[in-house]
Every structure is written in structure tokens, then in C-alpha cells.
PDB file of C-alpha atoms in Angstrom:
ATOM      1  CA  UNK A  41      98.160 136.264  92.818  1.00 48.00           C
ATOM      2  CA  UNK A  42     100.339 134.288  95.233  1.00 46.00           C
ATOM      3  CA  UNK A  43      98.925 131.048  93.890  1.00 45.00           C
ATOM      4  CA  UNK A  44      99.587 132.152  90.284  1.00 45.00           C
ATOM      5  CA  UNK A  45     103.223 133.084  90.971  1.00 44.00           C
ATOM      6  CA  UNK A  46     103.801 129.839  92.847  1.00 47.00           C
ATOM      7  CA  UNK A  47     102.341 127.865  89.937  1.00 48.00           C
ATOM      8  CA  UNK A  48     104.796 129.506  87.498  1.00 45.00           C
ATOM      9  CA  UNK A  49     107.771 128.589  89.716  1.00 44.00           C
ATOM     10  CA  UNK A  50     106.489 125.057  90.157  1.00 45.00           C
ATOM     11  CA  UNK A  51     106.455 124.535  86.411  1.00 48.00           C
ATOM     12  CA  UNK A  52     109.939 125.953  85.859  1.00 47.00           C
ATOM     13  CA  UNK A  53     112.005 124.369  88.609  1.00 51.00           C
ATOM     14  CA  UNK A  54     111.495 120.628  89.369  1.00 48.00           C
ATOM     15  CA  UNK A  55     113.463 120.813  92.637  1.00 47.00           C
ATOM     16  CA  UNK A  56     111.532 123.863  93.824  1.00 47.00           C
ATOM     17  CA  UNK A  57     108.323 122.126  92.824  1.00 48.00           C
ATOM     18  CA  UNK A  58     109.166 119.121  94.969  1.00 43.00           C
ATOM     19  CA  UNK A  59     110.101 121.265  97.995  1.00 43.00           C
ATOM     20  CA  UNK A  60     107.067 123.479  97.755  1.00 48.00           C
ATOM     21  CA  UNK A  61     104.641 120.603  97.223  1.00 47.00           C
ATOM     22  CA  UNK A  62     106.117 118.848 100.281  1.00 47.00           C
ATOM     23  CA  UNK A  63     105.690 122.030 102.284  1.00 48.00           C
ATOM     24  CA  UNK A  64     102.118 122.469 101.055  1.00 52.00           C
ATOM     25  CA  UNK A  65     101.298 118.886 101.978  1.00 47.00           C
ATOM     26  CA  UNK A  66     102.397 119.536 105.532  1.00 45.00           C
ATOM     27  CA  UNK A  67     100.335 122.743 105.576  1.00 47.00           C
ATOM     28  CA  UNK A  68      97.302 120.978 104.157  1.00 47.00           C
ATOM     29  CA  UNK A  69      97.460 118.279 106.766  1.00 43.00           C
ATOM     30  CA  UNK A  70      97.769 120.943 109.433  1.00 42.00           C
ATOM     31  CA  UNK A  71      94.768 122.853 108.090  1.00 42.00           C
ATOM     32  CA  UNK A  72      92.668 119.722 107.715  1.00 43.00           C
ATOM     33  CA  UNK A  73      93.239 118.806 111.332  1.00 40.00           C
ATOM     34  CA  UNK A  74      90.884 121.619 112.279  1.00 36.00           C
ATOM     35  CA  UNK A  75      87.166 121.567 111.766  1.00 34.00           C
ATOM     36  CA  UNK A  76      86.289 124.074 109.047  1.00 36.00           C
ATOM     37  CA  UNK A  77      82.689 125.177 108.802  1.00 36.00           C
ATOM     38  CA  UNK A  78      80.732 124.135 105.776  1.00 39.00           C
ATOM     39  CA  UNK A  79      77.657 126.322 105.765  1.00 38.00           C
ATOM     40  CA  UNK A  80      74.886 126.517 103.303  1.00 36.00           C
ATOM     41  CA  UNK A  81      75.216 127.868  99.774  1.00 34.00           C
ATOM     42  CA  UNK A  82      75.124 131.636  99.576  1.00 35.00           C
ATOM     43  CA  UNK A  83      74.594 133.847  96.528  1.00 36.00           C
ATOM     44  CA  UNK A  84      76.035 132.154  93.462  1.00 38.00           C
ATOM     45  CA  UNK A  85      77.799 133.505  90.404  1.00 38.00           C
ATOM     46  CA  UNK A  86      81.448 134.100  91.490  1.00 37.00           C
ATOM     47  CA  UNK A  87      84.235 131.880  90.182  1.00 37.00           C
ATOM     48  CA  UNK A  88      84.302 129.877  93.462  1.00 35.00           C
ATOM     49  CA  UNK A  89      80.574 130.117  94.039  1.00 34.00           C
ATOM     50  CA  UNK A  90      78.843 128.695  90.977  1.00 37.00           C
ATOM     51  CA  UNK A  91      75.117 128.164  90.809  1.00 34.00           C
ATOM     52  CA  UNK A  92      74.269 124.609  91.728  1.00 34.00           C
ATOM     53  CA  UNK A  93      70.692 124.271  90.481  1.00 31.00           C
ATOM     54  CA  UNK A  94      71.688 122.212  87.451  1.00 30.00           C
ATOM     55  CA  UNK A  95      72.593 119.111  89.410  1.00 33.00           C
ATOM     56  CA  UNK A  96      69.720 119.432  91.889  1.00 34.00           C
ATOM     57  CA  UNK A  97      67.335 119.069  88.960  1.00 33.00           C
ATOM     58  CA  UNK A  98      69.209 116.380  87.019  1.00 38.00           C
ATOM     59  CA  UNK A  99      66.740 113.565  86.290  1.00 36.00           C
ATOM     60  CA  UNK A 100      67.262 110.058  87.470  1.00 38.00           C
ATOM     61  CA  UNK A 101      68.356 107.572  84.765  1.00 38.00           C
ATOM     62  CA  UNK A 102      65.456 106.089  82.750  1.00 34.00           C
ATOM     63  CA  UNK A 103      65.659 102.680  84.420  1.00 34.00           C
ATOM     64  CA  UNK A 104      64.300 101.688  87.787  1.00 38.00           C
ATOM     65  CA  UNK A 105      67.148 101.885  90.360  1.00 42.00           C
ATOM     66  CA  UNK A 106      66.269  98.600  92.034  1.00 44.00           C
ATOM     67  CA  UNK A 107      66.483  96.840  88.646  1.00 46.00           C
ATOM     68  CA  UNK A 108      69.770  98.408  87.536  1.00 50.00           C
ATOM     69  CA  UNK A 109      69.159  97.546  83.889  1.00 48.00           C
ATOM     70  CA  UNK A 110      72.627  97.903  82.391  1.00 54.00           C
ATOM     71  CA  UNK A 111      73.085  97.580  78.636  1.00 47.00           C
ATOM     72  CA  UNK A 112      73.811  93.971  77.607  1.00 47.00           C
ATOM     73  CA  UNK A 113      77.359  93.016  78.478  1.00 54.00           C
ATOM     74  CA  UNK A 114      78.168  96.353  80.133  1.00 57.00           C
ATOM     75  CA  UNK A 115      79.517  94.963  83.355  1.00 61.00           C
ATOM     76  CA  UNK A 116      81.657  92.444  81.526  1.00 69.00           C
ATOM     77  CA  UNK A 117      83.743  95.418  80.349  1.00 77.00           C
ATOM     78  CA  UNK A 118      84.769  96.165  83.959  1.00 85.00           C
ATOM     79  CA  UNK A 119      87.604  93.802  84.760  1.00 83.00           C
ATOM     80  CA  UNK A 120      89.600  92.970  87.873  1.00 87.00           C
ATOM     81  CA  UNK A 121      92.866  94.903  87.834  1.00 87.00           C
ATOM     82  CA  UNK A 122      95.703  92.822  89.315  1.00 88.00           C
ATOM     83  CA  UNK A 123      98.225  94.459  91.619  1.00 88.00           C
ATOM     84  CA  UNK A 124      96.157  97.445  92.741  1.00 91.00           C
ATOM     85  CA  UNK A 125      93.863  98.097  95.733  1.00 93.00           C
ATOM     86  CA  UNK A 126      91.109  99.990  93.878  1.00 94.00           C
ATOM     87  CA  UNK A 127      88.826  97.725  91.910  1.00 94.00           C
ATOM     88  CA  UNK A 128      86.109  99.327  89.738  1.00 94.00           C
ATOM     89  CA  UNK A 129      84.129  96.043  89.712  1.00 93.00           C
ATOM     90  CA  UNK A 130      83.956  96.056  93.544  1.00 94.00           C
ATOM     91  CA  UNK A 131      82.811  99.677  93.542  1.00 95.00           C
ATOM     92  CA  UNK A 132      80.001  98.888  91.152  1.00 94.00           C
ATOM     93  CA  UNK A 133      78.945  95.829  93.184  1.00 93.00           C
ATOM     94  CA  UNK A 134      78.643  97.941  96.379  1.00 96.00           C
ATOM     95  CA  UNK A 135      76.887 100.830  94.638  1.00 96.00           C
ATOM     96  CA  UNK A 136      74.323  98.452  93.141  1.00 94.00           C
ATOM     97  CA  UNK A 137      73.863  96.678  96.516  1.00 94.00           C
ATOM     98  CA  UNK A 138      73.208  99.976  98.295  1.00 96.00           C
ATOM     99  CA  UNK A 139      69.986 100.625  96.273  1.00 95.00           C
ATOM    100  CA  UNK A 140      67.092  99.328  98.373  1.00 92.00           C
ATOM    101  CA  UNK A 141      63.744  98.525  96.721  1.00 89.00           C
ATOM    102  CA  UNK A 142      61.916 101.233  98.682  1.00 89.00           C
ATOM    103  CA  UNK A 143      63.921 104.158  97.242  1.00 93.00           C
ATOM    104  CA  UNK A 144      66.235 103.979 100.256  1.00 96.00           C
ATOM    105  CA  UNK A 145      70.045 103.672 100.484  1.00 97.00           C
ATOM    106  CA  UNK A 146      71.521 100.806 102.522  1.00 96.00           C
ATOM    107  CA  UNK A 147      74.383 102.152 104.605  1.00 95.00           C
ATOM    108  CA  UNK A 148      76.622  99.063 104.765  1.00 93.00           C
ATOM    109  CA  UNK A 149      77.194  98.778 100.992  1.00 95.00           C
ATOM    110  CA  UNK A 150      77.190 102.587 100.679  1.00 97.00           C
ATOM    111  CA  UNK A 151      80.085 102.845 103.089  1.00 96.00           C
ATOM    112  CA  UNK A 152      81.859  99.944 101.376  1.00 96.00           C
ATOM    113  CA  UNK A 153      81.519 101.935  98.180  1.00 97.00           C
ATOM    114  CA  UNK A 154      83.365 104.718  99.945  1.00 97.00           C
ATOM    115  CA  UNK A 155      86.052 102.213 101.033  1.00 96.00           C
ATOM    116  CA  UNK A 156      86.713 101.617  97.339  1.00 96.00           C
ATOM    117  CA  UNK A 157      86.576 105.307  96.442  1.00 96.00           C
ATOM    118  CA  UNK A 158      89.098 105.985  99.187  1.00 96.00           C
ATOM    119  CA  UNK A 159      91.416 103.456  97.621  1.00 94.00           C
ATOM    120  CA  UNK A 160      90.919 105.250  94.323  1.00 94.00           C
ATOM    121  CA  UNK A 161      91.782 108.631  95.914  1.00 92.00           C
ATOM    122  CA  UNK A 162      94.805 107.220  97.772  1.00 91.00           C
ATOM    123  CA  UNK A 163      96.117 105.784  94.473  1.00 90.00           C
ATOM    124  CA  UNK A 164      96.492 109.363  93.197  1.00 88.00           C
ATOM    125  CA  UNK A 165      99.375 110.253  95.515  1.00 85.00           C
ATOM    126  CA  UNK A 166     100.014 111.734  98.980  1.00 82.00           C
ATOM    127  CA  UNK A 167      98.730 115.216  98.138  1.00 79.00           C
ATOM    128  CA  UNK A 168      95.216 113.831  97.699  1.00 84.00           C
ATOM    129  CA  UNK A 169      95.271 112.905 101.391  1.00 81.00           C
ATOM    130  CA  UNK A 170      94.104 116.486 101.795  1.00 74.00           C
ATOM    131  CA  UNK A 171      90.671 115.170 100.656  1.00 80.00           C
ATOM    132  CA  UNK A 172      90.830 111.473 101.526  1.00 89.00           C
ATOM    133  CA  UNK A 173      91.741 112.065 105.187  1.00 89.00           C
ATOM    134  CA  UNK A 174      88.529 114.018 105.806  1.00 89.00           C
ATOM    135  CA  UNK A 175      86.447 111.511 103.838  1.00 93.00           C
ATOM    136  CA  UNK A 176      87.912 108.639 105.852  1.00 94.00           C
ATOM    137  CA  UNK A 177      86.991 110.412 109.107  1.00 94.00           C
ATOM    138  CA  UNK A 178      83.413 110.714 107.956  1.00 95.00           C
ATOM    139  CA  UNK A 179      83.093 107.047 106.979  1.00 95.00           C
ATOM    140  CA  UNK A 180      84.536 106.047 110.353  1.00 95.00           C
ATOM    141  CA  UNK A 181      82.187 108.383 112.237  1.00 95.00           C
ATOM    142  CA  UNK A 182      79.027 106.846 110.733  1.00 95.00           C
ATOM    143  CA  UNK A 183      80.326 103.369 111.557  1.00 94.00           C
ATOM    144  CA  UNK A 184      81.111 104.441 115.134  1.00 92.00           C
ATOM    145  CA  UNK A 185      77.669 105.937 115.556  1.00 92.00           C
ATOM    146  CA  UNK A 186      76.133 102.679 114.332  1.00 90.00           C
ATOM    147  CA  UNK A 187      78.359 100.662 116.701  1.00 88.00           C
ATOM    148  CA  UNK A 188      77.424 102.865 119.628  1.00 87.00           C
ATOM    149  CA  UNK A 189      73.691 102.680 118.901  1.00 84.00           C
ATOM    150  CA  UNK A 190      73.833  98.933 118.392  1.00 79.00           C
ATOM    151  CA  UNK A 191      75.675  98.456 121.692  1.00 76.00           C
ATOM    152  CA  UNK A 192      73.190 100.623 123.598  1.00 75.00           C
ATOM    153  CA  UNK A 193      70.243  98.874 122.024  1.00 69.00           C
ATOM    154  CA  UNK A 194      71.634  95.495 123.116  1.00 66.00           C
ATOM    155  CA  UNK A 195      72.702  96.678 126.548  1.00 63.00           C
ATOM    156  CA  UNK A 196      76.355  95.914 125.901  1.00 58.00           C
ATOM    157  CA  UNK A 197      79.502  98.044 126.218  1.00 54.00           C
ATOM    158  CA  UNK A 198      80.581  99.371 122.798  1.00 49.00           C
ATOM    159  CA  UNK A 199      84.066  97.911 123.331  1.00 47.00           C
ATOM    160  CA  UNK A 200      82.707  94.365 123.329  1.00 39.00           C
ATOM    161  CA  UNK A 201      81.108  94.717 119.878  1.00 44.00           C
ATOM    162  CA  UNK A 202      82.810  93.587 116.709  1.00 47.00           C
ATOM    163  CA  UNK A 203      82.792  95.337 113.325  1.00 46.00           C
ATOM    164  CA  UNK A 204      80.267  92.793 112.127  1.00 49.00           C
ATOM    165  CA  UNK A 205      77.865  94.018 114.777  1.00 47.00           C
ATOM    166  CA  UNK A 206      77.843  97.628 113.604  1.00 48.00           C
ATOM    167  CA  UNK A 207      74.049  97.537 113.274  1.00 50.00           C
ATOM    168  CA  UNK A 208      74.340  98.431 109.610  1.00 60.00           C
ATOM    169  CA  UNK A 209      72.241  95.428 108.546  1.00 64.00           C
ATOM    170  CA  UNK A 210      69.311  95.495 110.970  1.00 64.00           C
ATOM    171  CA  UNK A 211      69.636  98.420 113.363  1.00 80.00           C
ATOM    172  CA  UNK A 212      68.776 102.108 113.222  1.00 87.00           C
ATOM    173  CA  UNK A 213      71.732 102.619 110.922  1.00 92.00           C
ATOM    174  CA  UNK A 214      70.588  99.999 108.450  1.00 93.00           C
ATOM    175  CA  UNK A 215      69.736 102.660 105.842  1.00 95.00           C
ATOM    176  CA  UNK A 216      69.844 106.359 105.217  1.00 96.00           C
ATOM    177  CA  UNK A 217      66.114 106.702 105.929  1.00 96.00           C
ATOM    178  CA  UNK A 218      66.239 104.701 109.210  1.00 95.00           C
ATOM    179  CA  UNK A 219      69.301 106.686 110.330  1.00 96.00           C
ATOM    180  CA  UNK A 220      67.560 109.973 109.660  1.00 96.00           C
ATOM    181  CA  UNK A 221      64.449 108.896 111.544  1.00 95.00           C
ATOM    182  CA  UNK A 222      66.465 107.618 114.543  1.00 94.00           C
ATOM    183  CA  UNK A 223      68.696 110.690 114.775  1.00 95.00           C
ATOM    184  CA  UNK A 224      65.739 113.086 114.487  1.00 95.00           C
ATOM    185  CA  UNK A 225      63.934 111.262 117.281  1.00 94.00           C
ATOM    186  CA  UNK A 226      67.094 111.433 119.458  1.00 92.00           C
ATOM    187  CA  UNK A 227      67.578 115.173 118.702  1.00 94.00           C
ATOM    188  CA  UNK A 228      71.012 114.471 117.246  1.00 94.00           C
ATOM    189  CA  UNK A 229      70.411 116.663 114.226  1.00 94.00           C
ATOM    190  CA  UNK A 230      70.424 120.479 114.559  1.00 93.00           C
ATOM    191  CA  UNK A 231      69.532 122.773 111.656  1.00 93.00           C
ATOM    192  CA  UNK A 232      71.254 125.824 113.224  1.00 92.00           C
ATOM    193  CA  UNK A 233      74.634 124.616 114.368  1.00 91.00           C
ATOM    194  CA  UNK A 234      77.005 121.735 113.814  1.00 92.00           C
ATOM    195  CA  UNK A 235      76.483 118.342 115.490  1.00 90.00           C
ATOM    196  CA  UNK A 236      78.404 115.129 114.885  1.00 90.00           C
ATOM    197  CA  UNK A 237      75.367 113.320 113.559  1.00 95.00           C
ATOM    198  CA  UNK A 238      75.269 110.676 110.867  1.00 95.00           C
ATOM    199  CA  UNK A 239      72.956 112.876 108.823  1.00 97.00           C
ATOM    200  CA  UNK A 240      75.366 115.804 108.747  1.00 96.00           C
ATOM    201  CA  UNK A 241      78.264 113.470 108.009  1.00 96.00           C
ATOM    202  CA  UNK A 242      76.312 111.807 105.192  1.00 97.00           C
ATOM    203  CA  UNK A 243      75.710 115.241 103.631  1.00 97.00           C
ATOM    204  CA  UNK A 244      79.482 115.875 103.488  1.00 96.00           C
ATOM    205  CA  UNK A 245      80.083 112.480 101.875  1.00 97.00           C
ATOM    206  CA  UNK A 246      77.218 113.238  99.447  1.00 97.00           C
ATOM    207  CA  UNK A 247      79.003 116.425  98.315  1.00 96.00           C
ATOM    208  CA  UNK A 248      82.300 114.581  97.891  1.00 95.00           C
ATOM    209  CA  UNK A 249      80.580 111.917  95.852  1.00 97.00           C
ATOM    210  CA  UNK A 250      79.429 114.623  93.425  1.00 96.00           C
ATOM    211  CA  UNK A 251      82.982 115.903  93.138  1.00 95.00           C
ATOM    212  CA  UNK A 252      84.265 112.440  92.147  1.00 95.00           C
ATOM    213  CA  UNK A 253      81.360 111.893  89.743  1.00 96.00           C
ATOM    214  CA  UNK A 254      81.934 115.193  87.950  1.00 96.00           C
ATOM    215  CA  UNK A 255      85.644 114.527  87.692  1.00 94.00           C
ATOM    216  CA  UNK A 256      85.026 111.113  86.092  1.00 95.00           C
ATOM    217  CA  UNK A 257      82.534 112.689  83.698  1.00 95.00           C
ATOM    218  CA  UNK A 258      85.319 114.955  82.503  1.00 93.00           C
ATOM    219  CA  UNK A 259      87.669 111.967  82.056  1.00 93.00           C
ATOM    220  CA  UNK A 260      85.007 110.246  79.917  1.00 93.00           C
ATOM    221  CA  UNK A 261      84.674 113.207  77.594  1.00 89.00           C
ATOM    222  CA  UNK A 262      86.422 113.429  74.260  1.00 81.00           C
ATOM    223  CA  UNK A 263      88.963 116.075  73.173  1.00 82.00           C
ATOM    224  CA  UNK A 264      88.008 119.709  72.455  1.00 80.00           C
ATOM    225  CA  UNK A 265      87.932 121.189  68.936  1.00 78.00           C
ATOM    226  CA  UNK A 266      91.726 121.445  69.010  1.00 80.00           C
ATOM    227  CA  UNK A 267      92.091 117.742  69.782  1.00 78.00           C
ATOM    228  CA  UNK A 268      93.279 118.422  73.349  1.00 86.00           C
ATOM    229  CA  UNK A 269      92.069 116.698  76.491  1.00 88.00           C
ATOM    230  CA  UNK A 270      91.748 118.499  79.776  1.00 91.00           C
ATOM    231  CA  UNK A 271      94.238 117.307  82.374  1.00 92.00           C
ATOM    232  CA  UNK A 272      92.968 115.461  85.499  1.00 92.00           C
ATOM    233  CA  UNK A 273      94.063 118.501  87.498  1.00 92.00           C
ATOM    234  CA  UNK A 274      91.881 120.797  85.438  1.00 94.00           C
ATOM    235  CA  UNK A 275      88.957 118.374  85.594  1.00 94.00           C
ATOM    236  CA  UNK A 276      89.303 118.001  89.378  1.00 93.00           C
ATOM    237  CA  UNK A 277      89.443 121.786  89.773  1.00 94.00           C
ATOM    238  CA  UNK A 278      86.272 122.249  87.687  1.00 95.00           C
ATOM    239  CA  UNK A 279      84.444 119.574  89.690  1.00 94.00           C
ATOM    240  CA  UNK A 280      85.648 121.028  93.000  1.00 94.00           C
ATOM    241  CA  UNK A 281      84.286 124.498  92.066  1.00 94.00           C
ATOM    242  CA  UNK A 282      80.810 123.016  91.698  1.00 94.00           C
ATOM    243  CA  UNK A 283      80.675 120.321  94.411  1.00 94.00           C
ATOM    244  CA  UNK A 284      82.869 121.456  97.328  1.00 92.00           C
ATOM    245  CA  UNK A 285      84.278 124.962  96.966  1.00 92.00           C
ATOM    246  CA  UNK A 286      80.976 126.715  97.821  1.00 94.00           C
ATOM    247  CA  UNK A 287      81.187 125.129 101.292  1.00 92.00           C
ATOM    248  CA  UNK A 288      84.898 125.738 101.976  1.00 88.00           C
ATOM    249  CA  UNK A 289      86.597 128.888 103.286  1.00 90.00           C
ATOM    250  CA  UNK A 290      89.028 130.866 101.135  1.00 89.00           C
ATOM    251  CA  UNK A 291      92.194 129.386 102.615  1.00 89.00           C
ATOM    252  CA  UNK A 292      91.035 125.843 101.936  1.00 86.00           C
ATOM    253  CA  UNK A 293      90.092 126.708  98.371  1.00 89.00           C
ATOM    254  CA  UNK A 294      93.542 128.150  97.735  1.00 89.00           C
ATOM    255  CA  UNK A 295      95.237 125.125  99.302  1.00 85.00           C
ATOM    256  CA  UNK A 296      93.209 122.764  97.080  1.00 87.00           C
ATOM    257  CA  UNK A 297      94.940 124.339  94.044  1.00 88.00           C
ATOM    258  CA  UNK A 298      98.157 122.593  95.002  1.00 85.00           C
ATOM    259  CA  UNK A 299      96.398 119.253  95.189  1.00 86.00           C
ATOM    260  CA  UNK A 300      95.202 119.665  91.595  1.00 90.00           C
ATOM    261  CA  UNK A 301      98.691 120.542  90.441  1.00 89.00           C
ATOM    262  CA  UNK A 302     100.057 117.293  91.912  1.00 87.00           C
ATOM    263  CA  UNK A 303      97.564 114.923  90.280  1.00 91.00           C
ATOM    264  CA  UNK A 304      99.001 112.330  87.868  1.00 91.00           C
ATOM    265  CA  UNK A 305      98.368 112.451  84.133  1.00 92.00           C
ATOM    266  CA  UNK A 306      95.333 111.067  82.288  1.00 92.00           C
ATOM    267  CA  UNK A 307      97.041 107.788  81.398  1.00 91.00           C
ATOM    268  CA  UNK A 308      97.506 106.952  85.062  1.00 92.00           C
ATOM    269  CA  UNK A 309      93.772 107.410  85.683  1.00 91.00           C
ATOM    270  CA  UNK A 310      92.952 105.144  82.754  1.00 90.00           C
ATOM    271  CA  UNK A 311      95.187 102.425  84.192  1.00 90.00           C
ATOM    272  CA  UNK A 312      93.180 102.509  87.432  1.00 91.00           C
ATOM    273  CA  UNK A 313      90.211 101.109  85.489  1.00 89.00           C
ATOM    274  CA  UNK A 314      92.474  98.639  83.729  1.00 89.00           C
ATOM    275  CA  UNK A 315      92.465 100.131  80.232  1.00 89.00           C
ATOM    276  CA  UNK A 316      95.227 101.531  78.013  1.00 86.00           C
ATOM    277  CA  UNK A 317      93.509 104.262  76.013  1.00 89.00           C
ATOM    278  CA  UNK A 318      90.573 106.676  75.965  1.00 90.00           C
ATOM    279  CA  UNK A 319      88.519 104.548  73.571  1.00 90.00           C
ATOM    280  CA  UNK A 320      88.551 101.620  76.001  1.00 88.00           C
ATOM    281  CA  UNK A 321      88.012 103.874  79.023  1.00 90.00           C
ATOM    282  CA  UNK A 322      84.965 105.805  77.917  1.00 92.00           C
ATOM    283  CA  UNK A 323      82.326 103.030  78.133  1.00 92.00           C
ATOM    284  CA  UNK A 324      83.692 101.802  81.462  1.00 93.00           C
ATOM    285  CA  UNK A 325      83.739 105.318  82.904  1.00 94.00           C
ATOM    286  CA  UNK A 326      80.143 105.802  81.805  1.00 94.00           C
ATOM    287  CA  UNK A 327      79.105 102.624  83.673  1.00 94.00           C
ATOM    288  CA  UNK A 328      80.753 103.935  86.819  1.00 95.00           C
ATOM    289  CA  UNK A 329      79.316 107.436  86.358  1.00 96.00           C
ATOM    290  CA  UNK A 330      75.760 106.090  85.912  1.00 95.00           C
ATOM    291  CA  UNK A 331      76.099 104.066  89.089  1.00 95.00           C
ATOM    292  CA  UNK A 332      77.413 107.076  91.053  1.00 96.00           C
ATOM    293  CA  UNK A 333      74.641 109.281  89.653  1.00 96.00           C
ATOM    294  CA  UNK A 334      72.009 106.729  90.691  1.00 96.00           C
ATOM    295  CA  UNK A 335      73.239 106.639  94.274  1.00 97.00           C
ATOM    296  CA  UNK A 336      73.809 110.437  94.368  1.00 97.00           C
ATOM    297  CA  UNK A 337      70.308 111.215  93.046  1.00 97.00           C
ATOM    298  CA  UNK A 338      68.561 108.967  95.521  1.00 97.00           C
ATOM    299  CA  UNK A 339      70.634 110.303  98.459  1.00 97.00           C
ATOM    300  CA  UNK A 340      69.824 113.853  97.299  1.00 97.00           C
ATOM    301  CA  UNK A 341      66.112 113.025  97.370  1.00 97.00           C
ATOM    302  CA  UNK A 342      66.301 111.514 100.873  1.00 97.00           C
ATOM    303  CA  UNK A 343      68.182 114.575 102.171  1.00 97.00           C
ATOM    304  CA  UNK A 344      65.793 116.995 100.420  1.00 97.00           C
ATOM    305  CA  UNK A 345      62.727 115.271 101.904  1.00 96.00           C
ATOM    306  CA  UNK A 346      63.932 116.212 105.397  1.00 96.00           C
ATOM    307  CA  UNK A 347      65.385 119.638 104.477  1.00 96.00           C
ATOM    308  CA  UNK A 348      68.925 118.410 105.256  1.00 97.00           C
ATOM    309  CA  UNK A 349      70.752 119.681 102.164  1.00 96.00           C
ATOM    310  CA  UNK A 350      72.170 122.691 104.066  1.00 94.00           C
ATOM    311  CA  UNK A 351      72.958 121.249 107.494  1.00 94.00           C
ATOM    312  CA  UNK A 352      75.662 123.430 109.057  1.00 92.00           C
TER     313      UNK A 352
END
């Protein structure tokens, strides 16, 4: 009820909207500074607890991941966009590079994909820092774990290592599978309580990747029967309910509503992929969505093989 009343006021009074959004941003940053538990999925069916079986069972695309057989000329549609930090072409390059031939995910290009996705999120305005801040922390944590392991393996203090020596190319953190095996051997992963392991951190990134993929799927869709498009805020809210809300406490779910209210309009999103209208955007968005789905599906399989989909 409080959220509904606040939303009405936000729409009626621009000044009040600015003040309240600023206050909510401060509150969100305060809330996100604490660790909030993200337990396993409980009974589904409520508005904030939808059933998630549909995406667990979603089939992999009909091409072999290591071949990445795009339609002819597909990637030529994705252009460099001057004057902005997010580049869809770079994102696609890193996603493609992360797919190893042995059904594994290479961590270095996977995390570089997240570097691009963070730029995408940060382009949407300061309110989205509610999400991007926590994602950034997770990307940094996996890199730090790799750095520490690489330093220990080489008998050197971690402080003497450079970012190029993270161990993401040859060490235990070269891939998702090698990271899982190394952390299980070192008892870094616990299935009953939280640990700051790379496996647990990867699971949180995996859920956020689904949120972004579902949001982009909504942007790629056409209008409804009335010729109306859903707003990015509505699409983000729908995606959040499926991908992240089941793992967040009530206060965080309510706070997320203010993030969705502050998102820019659809045209702004289209400009981020260097197009001017929906007709130009749809094929490009589908290329990005297919790449995200490929990486998400394979990561899902790797996590499921080791019963890590519900790490606390």
C-alpha cells in the first residue's frame, strides 16, 4: 500500500518525485551495504514467488555452442556505438569466447562479459546502482579469489601479482568447472551456510544474468493487441519477479520498485544498441539474447551437475 501511494505522488509531482527518488537511492545504497541472505526457492505461486521450472527446462539453442552458428550476416548488424561505454559487439565477443569446447565456461571472458553488462546497467542511471553495485562486488570477488589462489600456487605474496596474473587463463580459476573442483577440494563451498566462495558468487551472477536476459526478451517483443509496448520499468519488474525476487527479502523487493520507476524510456534502451526504432532493434536484441541464453544454459548445467543451484 505504501509503495502504491508513493507511486501516485511520484507521477503527480515532479519535484516530489526527484526528492523521493533521491532519498530512496540513499536508502537503497544503505540497504545494499549489508549482506542479505539469498536462500533457496521455497513454495512458488505468490506474486513475488513465481514457479521457476520453465527456465530450468528451456532447451539449448539448436546449434552446437562451440560453433556458434549465427545466421548469415547476423553479427554485422551489431555495430560499434560511438560515444558510449557499453558496446554490444564487445559483449557478444566475450560471451562467444567464454564457451569452451568441452561444455565448460571460461571465466576470464565470462567476467569480461559482465564488465560490459555493468556498463550497460550503469548507463541506465544512478538508481540502477542498487543492482550494479552488488554485481560489481561479485565480479571483483571471483577475480580476487583467482588472484589469491594464483599467488599461493606460485609461492608469491598476492600484492606482487598483476591483474594479468589472475590465474584466469591457466590456474584453478581458468573455468567454471575447474573452479568448482578446486573449491570443493579446498572445502570452500558449504551447502548449509554462506561462504564467500567463487561457486556461490557465480550462482548470484547467474541469477542476475537471467534477469537481464528476460528484460531484453521483453524489449525485443512487439506491441500488444492495443498497439502498446511495455515500458522498460514494467519489463524489468516482470524479469525481476522471476529471476531475483524469490531470493530477496521483502524490504529489498519493495525497494526494487523504485528502481523500476526510475528507468529511462524504451527509446533510450534502443540507442544503447545503436538503433533508432524497434524494427532495427529486434534482430540485434535477438542476437544478444541467444548469446546470453547459451551462456546461461551451460552455466545452469554446470551448477546443476554439482547440486549448486540453491547454495545459501
